[in-house]
Short mmCIF file of C-alpha atoms in Angstrom, two decimals:
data_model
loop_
_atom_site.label_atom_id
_atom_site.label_comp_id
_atom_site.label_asym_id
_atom_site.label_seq_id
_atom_site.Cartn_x
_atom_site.Cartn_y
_atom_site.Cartn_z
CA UNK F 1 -26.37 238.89 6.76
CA UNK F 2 -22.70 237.68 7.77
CA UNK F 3 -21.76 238.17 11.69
CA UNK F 4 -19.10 240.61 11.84
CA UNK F 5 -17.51 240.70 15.49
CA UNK F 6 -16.96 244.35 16.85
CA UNK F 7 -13.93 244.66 19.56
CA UNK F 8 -15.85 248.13 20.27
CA UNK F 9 -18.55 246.99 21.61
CA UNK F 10 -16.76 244.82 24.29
CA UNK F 11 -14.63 248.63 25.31
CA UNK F 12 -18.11 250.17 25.68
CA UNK F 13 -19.78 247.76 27.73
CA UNK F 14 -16.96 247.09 30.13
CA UNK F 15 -17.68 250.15 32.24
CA UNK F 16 -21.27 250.10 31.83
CA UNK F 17 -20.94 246.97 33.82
CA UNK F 18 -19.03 247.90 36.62
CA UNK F 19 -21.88 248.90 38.92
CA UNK F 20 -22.87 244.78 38.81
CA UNK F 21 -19.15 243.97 38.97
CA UNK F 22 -19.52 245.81 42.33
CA UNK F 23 -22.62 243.97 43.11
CA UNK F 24 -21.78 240.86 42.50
CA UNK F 25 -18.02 241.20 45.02
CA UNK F 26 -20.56 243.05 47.47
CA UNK F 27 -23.39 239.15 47.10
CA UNK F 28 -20.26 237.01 47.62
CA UNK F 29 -18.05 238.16 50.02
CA UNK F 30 -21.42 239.00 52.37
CA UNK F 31 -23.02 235.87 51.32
CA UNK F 32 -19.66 234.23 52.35
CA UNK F 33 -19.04 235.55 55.52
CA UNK F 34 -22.56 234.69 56.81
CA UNK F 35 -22.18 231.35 54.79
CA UNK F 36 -19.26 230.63 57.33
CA UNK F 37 -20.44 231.62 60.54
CA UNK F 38 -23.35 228.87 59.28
CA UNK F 39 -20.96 226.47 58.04
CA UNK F 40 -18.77 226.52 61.08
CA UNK F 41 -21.23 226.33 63.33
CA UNK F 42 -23.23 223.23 61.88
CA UNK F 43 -19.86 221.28 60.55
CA UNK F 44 -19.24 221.66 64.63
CA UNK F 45 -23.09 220.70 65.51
CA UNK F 46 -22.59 217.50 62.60
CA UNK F 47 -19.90 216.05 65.01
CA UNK F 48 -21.44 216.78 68.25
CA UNK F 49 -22.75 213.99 70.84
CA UNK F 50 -26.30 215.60 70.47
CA UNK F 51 -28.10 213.42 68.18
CA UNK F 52 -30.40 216.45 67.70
CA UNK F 53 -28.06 218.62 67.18
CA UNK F 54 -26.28 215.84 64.59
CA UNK F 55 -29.28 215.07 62.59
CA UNK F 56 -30.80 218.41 62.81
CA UNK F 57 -27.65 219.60 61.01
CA UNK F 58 -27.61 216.35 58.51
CA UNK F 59 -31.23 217.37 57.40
CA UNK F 60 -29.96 221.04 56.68
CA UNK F 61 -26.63 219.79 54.37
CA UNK F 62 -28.45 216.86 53.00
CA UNK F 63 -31.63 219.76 52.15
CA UNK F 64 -29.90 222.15 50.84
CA UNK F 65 -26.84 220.20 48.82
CA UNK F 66 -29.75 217.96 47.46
CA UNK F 67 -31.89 221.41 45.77
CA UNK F 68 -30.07 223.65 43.12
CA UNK F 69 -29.66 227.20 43.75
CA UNK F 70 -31.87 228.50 41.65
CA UNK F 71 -34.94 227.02 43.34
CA UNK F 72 -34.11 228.20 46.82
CA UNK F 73 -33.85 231.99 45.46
CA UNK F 74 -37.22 231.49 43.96
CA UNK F 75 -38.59 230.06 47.42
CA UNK F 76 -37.26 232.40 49.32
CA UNK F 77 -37.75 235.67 47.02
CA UNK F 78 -41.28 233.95 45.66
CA UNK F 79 -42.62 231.50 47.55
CA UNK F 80 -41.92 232.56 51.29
CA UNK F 81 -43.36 235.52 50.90
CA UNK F 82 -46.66 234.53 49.25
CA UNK F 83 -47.06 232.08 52.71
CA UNK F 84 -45.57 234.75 54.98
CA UNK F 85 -46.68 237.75 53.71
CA UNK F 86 -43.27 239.15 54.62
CA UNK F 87 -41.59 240.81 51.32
CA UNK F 88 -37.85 240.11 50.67
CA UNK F 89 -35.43 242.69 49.10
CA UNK F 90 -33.67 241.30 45.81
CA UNK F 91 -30.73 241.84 46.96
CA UNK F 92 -31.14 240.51 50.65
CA UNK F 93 -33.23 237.51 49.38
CA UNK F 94 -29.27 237.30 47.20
CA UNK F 95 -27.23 237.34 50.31
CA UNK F 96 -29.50 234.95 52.45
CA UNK F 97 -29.28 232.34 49.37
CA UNK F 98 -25.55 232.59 48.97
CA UNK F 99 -25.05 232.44 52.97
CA UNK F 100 -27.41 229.10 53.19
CA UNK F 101 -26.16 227.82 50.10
CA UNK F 102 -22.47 227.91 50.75
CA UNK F 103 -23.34 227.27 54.69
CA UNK F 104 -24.25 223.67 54.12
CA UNK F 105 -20.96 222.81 51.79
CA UNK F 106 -18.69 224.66 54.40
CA UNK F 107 -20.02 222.81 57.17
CA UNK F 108 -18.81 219.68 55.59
CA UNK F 109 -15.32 221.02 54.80
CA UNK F 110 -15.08 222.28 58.38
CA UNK F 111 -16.44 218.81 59.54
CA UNK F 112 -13.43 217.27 57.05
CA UNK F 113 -11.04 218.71 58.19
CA UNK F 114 -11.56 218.86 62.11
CA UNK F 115 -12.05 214.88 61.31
CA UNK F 116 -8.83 215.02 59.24
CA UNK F 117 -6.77 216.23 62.53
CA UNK F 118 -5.33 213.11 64.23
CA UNK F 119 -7.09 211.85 67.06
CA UNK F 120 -3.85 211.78 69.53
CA UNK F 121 -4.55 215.56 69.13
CA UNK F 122 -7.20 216.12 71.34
CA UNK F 123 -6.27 213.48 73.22
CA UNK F 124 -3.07 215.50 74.54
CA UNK F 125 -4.99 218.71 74.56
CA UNK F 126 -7.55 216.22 77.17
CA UNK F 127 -4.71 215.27 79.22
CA UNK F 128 -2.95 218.66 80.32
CA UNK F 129 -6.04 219.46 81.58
CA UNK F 130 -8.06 221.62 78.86
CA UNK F 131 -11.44 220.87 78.60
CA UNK F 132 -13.08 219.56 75.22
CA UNK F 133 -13.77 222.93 74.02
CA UNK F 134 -10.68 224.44 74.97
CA UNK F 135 -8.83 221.34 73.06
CA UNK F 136 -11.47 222.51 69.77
CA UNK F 137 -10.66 226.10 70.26
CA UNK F 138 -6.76 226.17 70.82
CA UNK F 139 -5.71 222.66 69.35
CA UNK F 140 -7.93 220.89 66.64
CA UNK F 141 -9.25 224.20 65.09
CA UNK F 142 -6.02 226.26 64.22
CA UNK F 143 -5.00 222.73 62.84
CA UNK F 144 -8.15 222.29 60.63
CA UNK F 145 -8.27 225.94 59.52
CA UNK F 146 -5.26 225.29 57.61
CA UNK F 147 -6.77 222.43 56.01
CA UNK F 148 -10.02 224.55 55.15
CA UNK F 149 -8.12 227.11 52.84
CA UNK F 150 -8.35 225.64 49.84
CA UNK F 151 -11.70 224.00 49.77
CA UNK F 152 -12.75 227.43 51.04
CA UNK F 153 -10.74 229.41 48.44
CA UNK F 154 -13.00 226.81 46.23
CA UNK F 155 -16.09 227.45 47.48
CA UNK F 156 -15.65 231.19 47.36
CA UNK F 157 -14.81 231.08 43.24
CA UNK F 158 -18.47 229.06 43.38
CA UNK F 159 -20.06 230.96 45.32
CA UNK F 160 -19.30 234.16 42.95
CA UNK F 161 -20.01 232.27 39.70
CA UNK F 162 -23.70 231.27 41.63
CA UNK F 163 -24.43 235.36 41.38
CA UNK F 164 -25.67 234.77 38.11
CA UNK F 165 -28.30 232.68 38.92
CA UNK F 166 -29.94 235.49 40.97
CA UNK F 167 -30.90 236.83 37.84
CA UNK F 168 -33.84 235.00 38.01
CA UNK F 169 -35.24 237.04 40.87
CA UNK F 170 -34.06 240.09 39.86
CA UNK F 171 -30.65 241.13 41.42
CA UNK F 172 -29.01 243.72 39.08
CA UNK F 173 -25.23 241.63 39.68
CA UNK F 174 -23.09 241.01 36.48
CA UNK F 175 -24.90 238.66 34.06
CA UNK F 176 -28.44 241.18 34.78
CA UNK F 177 -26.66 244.08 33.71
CA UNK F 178 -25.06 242.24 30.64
CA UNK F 179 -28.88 241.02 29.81
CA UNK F 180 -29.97 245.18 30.02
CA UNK F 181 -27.24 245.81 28.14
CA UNK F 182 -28.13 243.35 25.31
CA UNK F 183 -31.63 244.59 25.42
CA UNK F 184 -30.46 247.96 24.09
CA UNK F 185 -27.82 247.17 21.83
CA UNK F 186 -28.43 243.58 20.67
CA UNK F 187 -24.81 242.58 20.44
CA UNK F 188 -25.19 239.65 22.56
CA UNK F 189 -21.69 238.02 21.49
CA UNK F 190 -19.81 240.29 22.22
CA UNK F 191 -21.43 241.56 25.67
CA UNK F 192 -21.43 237.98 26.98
CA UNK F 193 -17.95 237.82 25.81
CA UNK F 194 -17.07 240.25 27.67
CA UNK F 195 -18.79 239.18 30.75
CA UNK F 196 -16.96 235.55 30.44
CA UNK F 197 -13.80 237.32 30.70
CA UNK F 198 -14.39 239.40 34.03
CA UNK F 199 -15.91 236.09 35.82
CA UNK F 200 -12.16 234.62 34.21
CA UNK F 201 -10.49 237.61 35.73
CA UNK F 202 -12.23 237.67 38.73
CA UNK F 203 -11.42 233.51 39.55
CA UNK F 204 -7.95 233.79 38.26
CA UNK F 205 -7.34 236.43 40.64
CA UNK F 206 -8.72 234.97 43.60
CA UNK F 207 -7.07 231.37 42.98
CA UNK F 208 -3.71 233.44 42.34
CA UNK F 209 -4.14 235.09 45.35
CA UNK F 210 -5.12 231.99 47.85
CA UNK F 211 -1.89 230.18 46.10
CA UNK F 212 0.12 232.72 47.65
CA UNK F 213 -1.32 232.60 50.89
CA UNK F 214 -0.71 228.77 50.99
CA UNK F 215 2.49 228.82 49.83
CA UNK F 216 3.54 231.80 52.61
CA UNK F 217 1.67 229.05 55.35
CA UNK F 218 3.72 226.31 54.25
CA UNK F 219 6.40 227.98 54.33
CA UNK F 220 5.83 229.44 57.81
CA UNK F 221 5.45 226.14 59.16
CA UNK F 222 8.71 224.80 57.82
CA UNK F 223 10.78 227.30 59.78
#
C-alpha cells in the first residue's frame, strides 16, 4: 500500500506535544544554569596554581567530554542507584546530566576566554593595587564574559537538542511524547516531522535571539 502523507496529522499532534515542549525548555534552561555555576567554577579551578585543584578539574572535562551522554544518564538513573541504593527521579536524574554534561564544555569556554584576555590586563589591574581576585572579578571576567556569548549561545542550542537522549531513561521531554504519540496512531512520518520542525524553531529562535544581543554589545562598546 502507497504512503500517502497527511498534513492533519502534523495539526493534531502539535498540541498534544506541548506538555514535552514545556519539559524539554524547563531540562535545559535548569540543566544550564547549574551547568554554569559548574563550568565557571572548574574553567576558574583549570587555571588555578593548585595542581589539585588543576588536575582534579582536568580529570572531570577530560571524563565527562570523553563519555557520550547517553551513558552518563544510564549511570546515573541505572547504575548509581543499583550501588547506592538511592533512587533518582527521571526528571532530576535529566537535569543533573544536562548540568554535568554542559559543566565540563563550559568550563573550557570560560577557561578560553579568560586565557583569551591579554595578559597586560591583569597586570594593570595588579598594579593599582587590586588583589588577584579583585583583578578576575572586576577586570578579566567582564572582559571574558563577552567572549563566552556565543560559545555559550552554542552550547545552550546543544544542550536542548541532548533532551532527546533522556528518552532512554524515561523523561517524558519532546521526542518521548512524539514516541507515545506514534504508539497510538502509527503515523511516525509525519509526527517526527513535526517534532524536527519545533527543535528547528526552537534553535532558530534562540540563535536569532543571541545575534541580537551581540550585535546590541558591539554596538555598545563602539560608543
Amino acid at each position: 500500500m502507497a504512503f500517502q502523507f497527511k498534513s492533519d496529522v502534523m495539526w493534531e499532534t502539535l498540541p498534544l506535544l506541548t506538555e514535552g515542549i514545556e519539559l524539554t525548555i524547563y531540562l535545559t534552561v535548569v540543566g544550564l544554569i547549574f551547568g554554569f555555576i559548574i563550568g565557571v567554577t572548574t574553567g576558574i579551578a583549570r587555571i588555578s596554581r593548585n595542581p589539585v585543584l588543576r588536575y582534579t578539574s582536568l580529570a572531570y572535562i577530560e571524563i565527562i567530554r570523553g563519555t557520550p551522554m547517553v551513558v552518563q544518564a544510564l549511570f546515573l538513573y541505572f547504575g548509581l542507584p543499583l550501588a547506592t541504593g538511592m533512587r533518582i527521579a527521571p526528571v532530576t536524574a535529566g537535569i543533573i546530566t544536562i548540568a554535568v554534561n554542559s559543566g565540563a564544555y563550559i568550563a573550557e569556554i570560560v577557561r578560553g576566554a579568560i586565557e583569551s584576555v591579554d595578559v597586560g590586563q591583569s597586570e594593570a589591574g595588579r598594579s593599582i593595587g587590586l588583589t588577584r581576585m579583585q583583578t578576575m572579578l572586576y577586570v578579566i571576567w567582564p572582559q571574558a564574559f563577552k567572549r563566552m556569548i556565543p560559545p555559550l549561545g552554542n552550547q545552550f542550542i546543544i544542550s536542548l537538542k541532548d533532551t532527546s537522549l533522556l528518552t532512554v531513561i524515561g523523561v517524558a521531554e519532546l521526542t518521548r511524547q512524539g514516541q507515545e504519540i506514534v504508539a497510538v496512531n502509527f503515523r511516525s512520518f509525519e509526527v517526527y516531522l513535526t517534532i524536527a520542525v519545533v527543535y528547528l524553531c526552537m534553535t532558530m529562535s534562540i540563535a536569532k535571539a543571541l545575534r541580537m544581543y551581540e550585535r546590541k554589545l558591539f554596538n555598545r562598546s563602539r560608543r
